[in-house]
């Protein structure tokens, strides 16, 4: 939540002593793992796993993009060792950052619960060949989702990740400069994005000779009374 203590009146003058509040923010995190010392290791681990996957179009969706698992199970991460633990740690850091941003830092007991109750429930590979795209969708009922760009051809500005406002009323607001949909720029091989699963997102049409390959996943926090079995622990 943020606030600005001034705004303009009907004549365009800037008035002081007024308050504007921002409620219900949506937090999106980015980590460029190609800058980390373990980058080559996780790339090699993913390479070996992806080579074992069969990537096909989903018959019910038409020629949009290829998936390794149309059932969205967790087969991919079950074959990996290092990468799932890195993803889980990044999700935990993301949630801690949200707490800080909201002014409600997570205490030590809460941090421990994040470690023990965070469960990655689905993981799959997405491949976009020339002219492929992804319809706008969300990942409910999961809590948090993410995408890691295993292969993002350099100097290619197509196939961008797009997000839409989660507030339906935003689309009709007559506000100057208001944009209810954004694209995430400067994505590269090694970029990891995290976002709440309710966030509507998609991929613009990709154009290129070299495929665009990413690894997506869903996660959720187990209830305090649920038994948690996470492959990342």
PDB file of C-alpha atoms in Angstrom:
ATOM      1  CA  UNK A   1       0.000   0.000   0.000  1.00  0.00           C
ATOM      2  CA  UNK A   2       1.359   3.392  -0.969  1.00  0.00           C
ATOM      3  CA  UNK A   3       0.077   6.904  -0.680  1.00  0.00           C
ATOM      4  CA  UNK A   4       0.686  10.272  -2.218  1.00  0.00           C
ATOM      5  CA  UNK A   5      -0.132  13.375  -0.195  1.00  0.00           C
ATOM      6  CA  UNK A   6      -1.037  15.617  -3.099  1.00  0.00           C
ATOM      7  CA  UNK A   7      -3.186  15.623  -6.217  1.00  0.00           C
ATOM      8  CA  UNK A   8      -4.695  18.017  -8.756  1.00  0.00           C
ATOM      9  CA  UNK A   9      -8.000  19.853  -8.435  1.00  0.00           C
ATOM     10  CA  UNK A  10     -10.445  20.468 -11.263  1.00  0.00           C
ATOM     11  CA  UNK A  11      -8.341  23.370 -12.549  1.00  0.00           C
ATOM     12  CA  UNK A  12      -5.178  21.306 -12.809  1.00  0.00           C
ATOM     13  CA  UNK A  13      -3.463  22.913  -9.840  1.00  0.00           C
ATOM     14  CA  UNK A  14      -1.532  20.593  -7.528  1.00  0.00           C
ATOM     15  CA  UNK A  15      -3.137  20.525  -4.087  1.00  0.00           C
ATOM     16  CA  UNK A  16      -1.100  19.679  -0.996  1.00  0.00           C
ATOM     17  CA  UNK A  17      -2.377  18.017   2.122  1.00  0.00           C
ATOM     18  CA  UNK A  18      -4.486  15.450   0.287  1.00  0.00           C
ATOM     19  CA  UNK A  19      -4.037  11.689   0.491  1.00  0.00           C
ATOM     20  CA  UNK A  20      -4.324   9.048  -2.224  1.00  0.00           C
ATOM     21  CA  UNK A  21      -4.178   5.427  -1.117  1.00  0.00           C
ATOM     22  CA  UNK A  22      -3.225   2.384  -3.181  1.00  0.00           C
ATOM     23  CA  UNK A  23      -4.913  -0.828  -2.020  1.00  0.00           C
ATOM     24  CA  UNK A  24      -4.708  -4.411  -3.308  1.00  0.00           C
ATOM     25  CA  UNK A  25      -1.294  -4.257  -4.985  1.00  0.00           C
ATOM     26  CA  UNK A  26      -0.101  -7.157  -7.139  1.00  0.00           C
ATOM     27  CA  UNK A  27       3.516  -8.125  -6.540  1.00  0.00           C
ATOM     28  CA  UNK A  28       5.653  -9.575  -9.340  1.00  0.00           C
ATOM     29  CA  UNK A  29       9.242 -10.623  -8.744  1.00  0.00           C
ATOM     30  CA  UNK A  30      12.127 -11.009 -11.158  1.00  0.00           C
ATOM     31  CA  UNK A  31      15.451 -12.742 -10.619  1.00  0.00           C
ATOM     32  CA  UNK A  32      18.104 -13.039 -13.315  1.00  0.00           C
ATOM     33  CA  UNK A  33      19.685 -16.362 -12.439  1.00  0.00           C
ATOM     34  CA  UNK A  34      22.238 -16.082 -15.239  1.00  0.00           C
ATOM     35  CA  UNK A  35      24.080 -13.784 -12.834  1.00  0.00           C
ATOM     36  CA  UNK A  36      24.300 -16.511 -10.178  1.00  0.00           C
ATOM     37  CA  UNK A  37      27.289 -18.866  -9.805  1.00  0.00           C
ATOM     38  CA  UNK A  38      25.061 -21.946 -10.166  1.00  0.00           C
ATOM     39  CA  UNK A  39      23.559 -20.861 -13.526  1.00  0.00           C
ATOM     40  CA  UNK A  40      25.487 -23.263 -15.757  1.00  0.00           C
ATOM     41  CA  UNK A  41      24.742 -26.123 -13.386  1.00  0.00           C
ATOM     42  CA  UNK A  42      20.976 -25.622 -13.467  1.00  0.00           C
ATOM     43  CA  UNK A  43      21.029 -25.089 -17.227  1.00  0.00           C
ATOM     44  CA  UNK A  44      22.765 -28.432 -17.688  1.00  0.00           C
ATOM     45  CA  UNK A  45      20.362 -30.129 -15.278  1.00  0.00           C
ATOM     46  CA  UNK A  46      17.373 -28.709 -17.154  1.00  0.00           C
ATOM     47  CA  UNK A  47      18.875 -29.626 -20.523  1.00  0.00           C
ATOM     48  CA  UNK A  48      19.118 -33.275 -19.572  1.00  0.00           C
ATOM     49  CA  UNK A  49      15.545 -33.308 -18.236  1.00  0.00           C
ATOM     50  CA  UNK A  50      14.016 -31.411 -21.166  1.00  0.00           C
ATOM     51  CA  UNK A  51      15.655 -33.767 -23.673  1.00  0.00           C
ATOM     52  CA  UNK A  52      13.644 -36.615 -22.112  1.00  0.00           C
ATOM     53  CA  UNK A  53      10.333 -34.782 -22.503  1.00  0.00           C
ATOM     54  CA  UNK A  54       7.954 -35.058 -25.454  1.00  0.00           C
ATOM     55  CA  UNK A  55       6.655 -31.612 -26.366  1.00  0.00           C
ATOM     56  CA  UNK A  56       3.324 -31.527 -28.189  1.00  0.00           C
ATOM     57  CA  UNK A  57       0.485 -29.149 -28.938  1.00  0.00           C
ATOM     58  CA  UNK A  58      -2.624 -29.541 -26.804  1.00  0.00           C
ATOM     59  CA  UNK A  59      -5.344 -30.807 -29.146  1.00  0.00           C
ATOM     60  CA  UNK A  60      -8.019 -28.842 -27.330  1.00  0.00           C
ATOM     61  CA  UNK A  61      -6.200 -25.533 -27.710  1.00  0.00           C
ATOM     62  CA  UNK A  62      -5.190 -25.645 -31.352  1.00  0.00           C
ATOM     63  CA  UNK A  63      -1.722 -24.668 -32.566  1.00  0.00           C
ATOM     64  CA  UNK A  64      -0.751 -22.355 -29.715  1.00  0.00           C
ATOM     65  CA  UNK A  65       2.367 -23.741 -27.988  1.00  0.00           C
ATOM     66  CA  UNK A  66       3.885 -27.098 -27.117  1.00  0.00           C
ATOM     67  CA  UNK A  67       3.776 -28.579 -23.615  1.00  0.00           C
ATOM     68  CA  UNK A  68       5.657 -31.402 -21.958  1.00  0.00           C
ATOM     69  CA  UNK A  69       2.717 -32.345 -19.741  1.00  0.00           C
ATOM     70  CA  UNK A  70      -0.834 -31.325 -20.731  1.00  0.00           C
ATOM     71  CA  UNK A  71      -2.088 -32.663 -17.378  1.00  0.00           C
ATOM     72  CA  UNK A  72       0.158 -30.167 -15.531  1.00  0.00           C
ATOM     73  CA  UNK A  73       1.532 -32.704 -13.103  1.00  0.00           C
ATOM     74  CA  UNK A  74       4.908 -32.461 -11.386  1.00  0.00           C
ATOM     75  CA  UNK A  75       6.885 -34.959 -13.442  1.00  0.00           C
ATOM     76  CA  UNK A  76       9.524 -32.443 -14.555  1.00  0.00           C
ATOM     77  CA  UNK A  77      10.624 -31.312 -11.080  1.00  0.00           C
ATOM     78  CA  UNK A  78      10.618 -34.912  -9.868  1.00  0.00           C
ATOM     79  CA  UNK A  79      13.547 -35.472 -12.259  1.00  0.00           C
ATOM     80  CA  UNK A  80      15.536 -32.524 -10.964  1.00  0.00           C
ATOM     81  CA  UNK A  81      17.591 -31.953  -7.822  1.00  0.00           C
ATOM     82  CA  UNK A  82      19.058 -28.454  -7.676  1.00  0.00           C
ATOM     83  CA  UNK A  83      16.619 -26.359  -9.678  1.00  0.00           C
ATOM     84  CA  UNK A  84      13.485 -27.099  -7.570  1.00  0.00           C
ATOM     85  CA  UNK A  85      15.273 -26.051  -4.378  1.00  0.00           C
ATOM     86  CA  UNK A  86      16.360 -22.796  -6.018  1.00  0.00           C
ATOM     87  CA  UNK A  87      12.795 -22.125  -7.153  1.00  0.00           C
ATOM     88  CA  UNK A  88      11.421 -22.818  -3.696  1.00  0.00           C
ATOM     89  CA  UNK A  89      13.948 -20.477  -2.106  1.00  0.00           C
ATOM     90  CA  UNK A  90      13.078 -17.736  -4.599  1.00  0.00           C
ATOM     91  CA  UNK A  91       9.360 -18.138  -3.826  1.00  0.00           C
ATOM     92  CA  UNK A  92      10.080 -17.841  -0.100  1.00  0.00           C
ATOM     93  CA  UNK A  93      12.160 -14.696  -0.661  1.00  0.00           C
ATOM     94  CA  UNK A  94       9.336 -13.338  -2.815  1.00  0.00           C
ATOM     95  CA  UNK A  95       6.801 -13.897  -0.022  1.00  0.00           C
ATOM     96  CA  UNK A  96       9.113 -12.318   2.540  1.00  0.00           C
ATOM     97  CA  UNK A  97       9.453  -9.328   0.239  1.00  0.00           C
ATOM     98  CA  UNK A  98       5.684  -9.004  -0.017  1.00  0.00           C
ATOM     99  CA  UNK A  99       5.476  -8.924   3.764  1.00  0.00           C
ATOM    100  CA  UNK A 100       8.051  -6.158   3.887  1.00  0.00           C
ATOM    101  CA  UNK A 101       6.253  -4.239   1.145  1.00  0.00           C
ATOM    102  CA  UNK A 102       2.959  -4.404   3.023  1.00  0.00           C
ATOM    103  CA  UNK A 103       4.582  -3.325   6.256  1.00  0.00           C
ATOM    104  CA  UNK A 104       3.925  -6.711   7.890  1.00  0.00           C
ATOM    105  CA  UNK A 105       7.306  -8.490   8.041  1.00  0.00           C
ATOM    106  CA  UNK A 106       7.218 -12.265   8.500  1.00  0.00           C
ATOM    107  CA  UNK A 107       8.428 -13.354  11.924  1.00  0.00           C
ATOM    108  CA  UNK A 108      10.754 -16.297  12.557  1.00  0.00           C
ATOM    109  CA  UNK A 109       7.891 -18.745  13.086  1.00  0.00           C
ATOM    110  CA  UNK A 110       6.359 -17.590   9.822  1.00  0.00           C
ATOM    111  CA  UNK A 111       9.653 -18.066   7.993  1.00  0.00           C
ATOM    112  CA  UNK A 112       9.895 -21.610   9.308  1.00  0.00           C
ATOM    113  CA  UNK A 113       6.369 -22.326   8.118  1.00  0.00           C
ATOM    114  CA  UNK A 114       7.228 -21.041   4.650  1.00  0.00           C
ATOM    115  CA  UNK A 115      10.026 -23.597   4.492  1.00  0.00           C
ATOM    116  CA  UNK A 116       7.961 -26.526   5.763  1.00  0.00           C
ATOM    117  CA  UNK A 117       4.602 -25.792   4.117  1.00  0.00           C
ATOM    118  CA  UNK A 118       5.542 -24.439   0.692  1.00  0.00           C
ATOM    119  CA  UNK A 119       4.765 -27.131  -1.853  1.00  0.00           C
ATOM    120  CA  UNK A 120       5.501 -26.999  -5.587  1.00  0.00           C
ATOM    121  CA  UNK A 121       2.549 -28.825  -7.098  1.00  0.00           C
ATOM    122  CA  UNK A 122       3.074 -28.640 -10.855  1.00  0.00           C
ATOM    123  CA  UNK A 123       5.918 -28.165 -13.323  1.00  0.00           C
ATOM    124  CA  UNK A 124       6.163 -28.374 -17.087  1.00  0.00           C
ATOM    125  CA  UNK A 125       8.106 -27.233 -20.155  1.00  0.00           C
ATOM    126  CA  UNK A 126       6.638 -24.805 -22.682  1.00  0.00           C
ATOM    127  CA  UNK A 127       8.072 -24.476 -26.174  1.00  0.00           C
ATOM    128  CA  UNK A 128       7.153 -21.749 -28.633  1.00  0.00           C
ATOM    129  CA  UNK A 129       8.164 -22.230 -32.231  1.00  0.00           C
ATOM    130  CA  UNK A 130       7.718 -19.609 -34.911  1.00  0.00           C
ATOM    131  CA  UNK A 131       4.226 -18.037 -34.817  1.00  0.00           C
ATOM    132  CA  UNK A 132       3.242 -19.728 -31.522  1.00  0.00           C
ATOM    133  CA  UNK A 133       1.625 -17.886 -28.606  1.00  0.00           C
ATOM    134  CA  UNK A 134      -0.248 -18.461 -25.344  1.00  0.00           C
ATOM    135  CA  UNK A 135      -3.807 -17.376 -24.629  1.00  0.00           C
ATOM    136  CA  UNK A 136      -4.484 -15.229 -21.574  1.00  0.00           C
ATOM    137  CA  UNK A 137      -5.053 -17.482 -18.577  1.00  0.00           C
ATOM    138  CA  UNK A 138      -4.393 -17.884 -14.851  1.00  0.00           C
ATOM    139  CA  UNK A 139      -3.159 -20.732 -12.650  1.00  0.00           C
ATOM    140  CA  UNK A 140      -5.851 -20.877  -9.989  1.00  0.00           C
ATOM    141  CA  UNK A 141      -6.381 -22.571  -7.568  1.00  0.00           C
ATOM    142  CA  UNK A 142      -2.626 -22.460  -6.954  1.00  0.00           C
ATOM    143  CA  UNK A 143      -1.273 -19.651  -4.775  1.00  0.00           C
ATOM    144  CA  UNK A 144       1.927 -18.680  -6.575  1.00  0.00           C
ATOM    145  CA  UNK A 145       3.257 -19.393 -10.045  1.00  0.00           C
ATOM    146  CA  UNK A 146       6.377 -18.714 -12.020  1.00  0.00           C
ATOM    147  CA  UNK A 147       8.255 -19.129 -15.243  1.00  0.00           C
ATOM    148  CA  UNK A 148      11.959 -19.635 -15.870  1.00  0.00           C
ATOM    149  CA  UNK A 149      13.362 -18.870 -19.305  1.00  0.00           C
ATOM    150  CA  UNK A 150      15.648 -21.769 -20.164  1.00  0.00           C
ATOM    151  CA  UNK A 151      16.131 -20.521 -23.722  1.00  0.00           C
ATOM    152  CA  UNK A 152      15.153 -17.032 -24.825  1.00  0.00           C
ATOM    153  CA  UNK A 153      16.758 -16.108 -28.156  1.00  0.00           C
ATOM    154  CA  UNK A 154      18.766 -12.913 -27.843  1.00  0.00           C
ATOM    155  CA  UNK A 155      17.774  -9.750 -29.692  1.00  0.00           C
ATOM    156  CA  UNK A 156      14.241 -11.055 -30.170  1.00  0.00           C
ATOM    157  CA  UNK A 157      11.495  -8.688 -29.011  1.00  0.00           C
ATOM    158  CA  UNK A 158       8.610 -11.036 -29.857  1.00  0.00           C
ATOM    159  CA  UNK A 159       6.884 -13.596 -27.649  1.00  0.00           C
ATOM    160  CA  UNK A 160       6.686 -11.232 -24.689  1.00  0.00           C
ATOM    161  CA  UNK A 161       5.109 -12.222 -21.374  1.00  0.00           C
ATOM    162  CA  UNK A 162       1.973 -10.117 -20.864  1.00  0.00           C
ATOM    163  CA  UNK A 163       0.018  -9.475 -17.678  1.00  0.00           C
ATOM    164  CA  UNK A 164      -3.459  -8.002 -17.193  1.00  0.00           C
ATOM    165  CA  UNK A 165      -4.812  -6.128 -14.199  1.00  0.00           C
ATOM    166  CA  UNK A 166      -6.632  -8.463 -11.779  1.00  0.00           C
ATOM    167  CA  UNK A 167      -9.248  -5.748 -11.155  1.00  0.00           C
ATOM    168  CA  UNK A 168     -11.911  -5.975 -13.861  1.00  0.00           C
ATOM    169  CA  UNK A 169     -13.091  -2.403 -13.297  1.00  0.00           C
ATOM    170  CA  UNK A 170      -9.692  -1.035 -14.276  1.00  0.00           C
ATOM    171  CA  UNK A 171     -10.482  -1.575 -17.961  1.00  0.00           C
ATOM    172  CA  UNK A 172     -13.112   1.167 -17.960  1.00  0.00           C
ATOM    173  CA  UNK A 173     -11.362   3.820 -15.871  1.00  0.00           C
ATOM    174  CA  UNK A 174     -10.962   7.162 -17.744  1.00  0.00           C
ATOM    175  CA  UNK A 175      -7.577   7.925 -16.193  1.00  0.00           C
ATOM    176  CA  UNK A 176      -4.769   9.586 -18.105  1.00  0.00           C
ATOM    177  CA  UNK A 177      -1.919   7.170 -18.678  1.00  0.00           C
ATOM    178  CA  UNK A 178      -3.834   4.200 -17.255  1.00  0.00           C
ATOM    179  CA  UNK A 179      -2.733   0.930 -18.878  1.00  0.00           C
ATOM    180  CA  UNK A 180      -4.575  -2.221 -17.694  1.00  0.00           C
ATOM    181  CA  UNK A 181      -2.180  -4.569 -19.526  1.00  0.00           C
ATOM    182  CA  UNK A 182       1.615  -4.672 -19.526  1.00  0.00           C
ATOM    183  CA  UNK A 183       4.387  -6.635 -21.183  1.00  0.00           C
ATOM    184  CA  UNK A 184       7.517  -7.583 -19.267  1.00  0.00           C
ATOM    185  CA  UNK A 185      10.513  -6.289 -21.187  1.00  0.00           C
ATOM    186  CA  UNK A 186      14.159  -7.327 -21.339  1.00  0.00           C
ATOM    187  CA  UNK A 187      13.548 -11.006 -20.650  1.00  0.00           C
ATOM    188  CA  UNK A 188      16.584 -13.159 -21.360  1.00  0.00           C
ATOM    189  CA  UNK A 189      17.830 -16.694 -20.864  1.00  0.00           C
ATOM    190  CA  UNK A 190      18.090 -17.193 -17.096  1.00  0.00           C
ATOM    191  CA  UNK A 191      15.266 -14.824 -16.103  1.00  0.00           C
ATOM    192  CA  UNK A 192      12.848 -16.089 -13.455  1.00  0.00           C
ATOM    193  CA  UNK A 193       9.454 -14.424 -12.918  1.00  0.00           C
ATOM    194  CA  UNK A 194       7.180 -15.037  -9.913  1.00  0.00           C
ATOM    195  CA  UNK A 195       3.595 -13.864  -9.549  1.00  0.00           C
ATOM    196  CA  UNK A 196       0.322 -14.710  -7.762  1.00  0.00           C
ATOM    197  CA  UNK A 197      -1.551 -17.477  -9.535  1.00  0.00           C
ATOM    198  CA  UNK A 198      -4.691 -15.372  -9.912  1.00  0.00           C
ATOM    199  CA  UNK A 199      -2.891 -12.980 -12.262  1.00  0.00           C
ATOM    200  CA  UNK A 200      -4.128 -13.224 -15.843  1.00  0.00           C
ATOM    201  CA  UNK A 201      -1.187 -13.568 -18.208  1.00  0.00           C
ATOM    202  CA  UNK A 202      -0.279 -14.773 -21.665  1.00  0.00           C
ATOM    203  CA  UNK A 203       2.417 -14.683 -24.330  1.00  0.00           C
ATOM    204  CA  UNK A 204       2.385 -12.518 -27.440  1.00  0.00           C
ATOM    205  CA  UNK A 205       2.960 -14.254 -30.747  1.00  0.00           C
ATOM    206  CA  UNK A 206       6.557 -15.414 -31.088  1.00  0.00           C
ATOM    207  CA  UNK A 207       8.510 -15.029 -34.306  1.00  0.00           C
ATOM    208  CA  UNK A 208      11.908 -16.632 -34.683  1.00  0.00           C
ATOM    209  CA  UNK A 209      13.822 -19.572 -36.105  1.00  0.00           C
ATOM    210  CA  UNK A 210      15.191 -20.642 -32.713  1.00  0.00           C
ATOM    211  CA  UNK A 211      12.570 -21.941 -30.252  1.00  0.00           C
ATOM    212  CA  UNK A 212      11.662 -20.086 -27.069  1.00  0.00           C
ATOM    213  CA  UNK A 213      11.705 -22.612 -24.198  1.00  0.00           C
ATOM    214  CA  UNK A 214      10.591 -21.986 -20.639  1.00  0.00           C
ATOM    215  CA  UNK A 215       9.888 -23.953 -17.464  1.00  0.00           C
ATOM    216  CA  UNK A 216       6.705 -23.099 -15.584  1.00  0.00           C
ATOM    217  CA  UNK A 217       5.516 -24.165 -12.146  1.00  0.00           C
ATOM    218  CA  UNK A 218       2.776 -23.711  -9.556  1.00  0.00           C
ATOM    219  CA  UNK A 219       3.071 -23.653  -5.781  1.00  0.00           C
ATOM    220  CA  UNK A 220       0.773 -23.430  -2.816  1.00  0.00           C
ATOM    221  CA  UNK A 221       1.013 -23.097   0.930  1.00  0.00           C
ATOM    222  CA  UNK A 222      -0.353 -26.067   2.766  1.00  0.00           C
ATOM    223  CA  UNK A 223      -2.804 -25.348   5.552  1.00  0.00           C
ATOM    224  CA  UNK A 224      -1.308 -25.692   9.029  1.00  0.00           C
ATOM    225  CA  UNK A 225      -3.293 -28.896   9.523  1.00  0.00           C
ATOM    226  CA  UNK A 226      -2.497 -30.455   6.159  1.00  0.00           C
ATOM    227  CA  UNK A 227       0.274 -32.972   5.677  1.00  0.00           C
ATOM    228  CA  UNK A 228       2.904 -31.514   3.354  1.00  0.00           C
ATOM    229  CA  UNK A 229       4.916 -33.698   1.002  1.00  0.00           C
ATOM    230  CA  UNK A 230       7.105 -31.534  -1.191  1.00  0.00           C
ATOM    231  CA  UNK A 231       9.662 -32.860  -3.631  1.00  0.00           C
ATOM    232  CA  UNK A 232      11.715 -29.748  -2.945  1.00  0.00           C
ATOM    233  CA  UNK A 233      12.393 -30.629   0.679  1.00  0.00           C
TER     234      UNK A 233
END
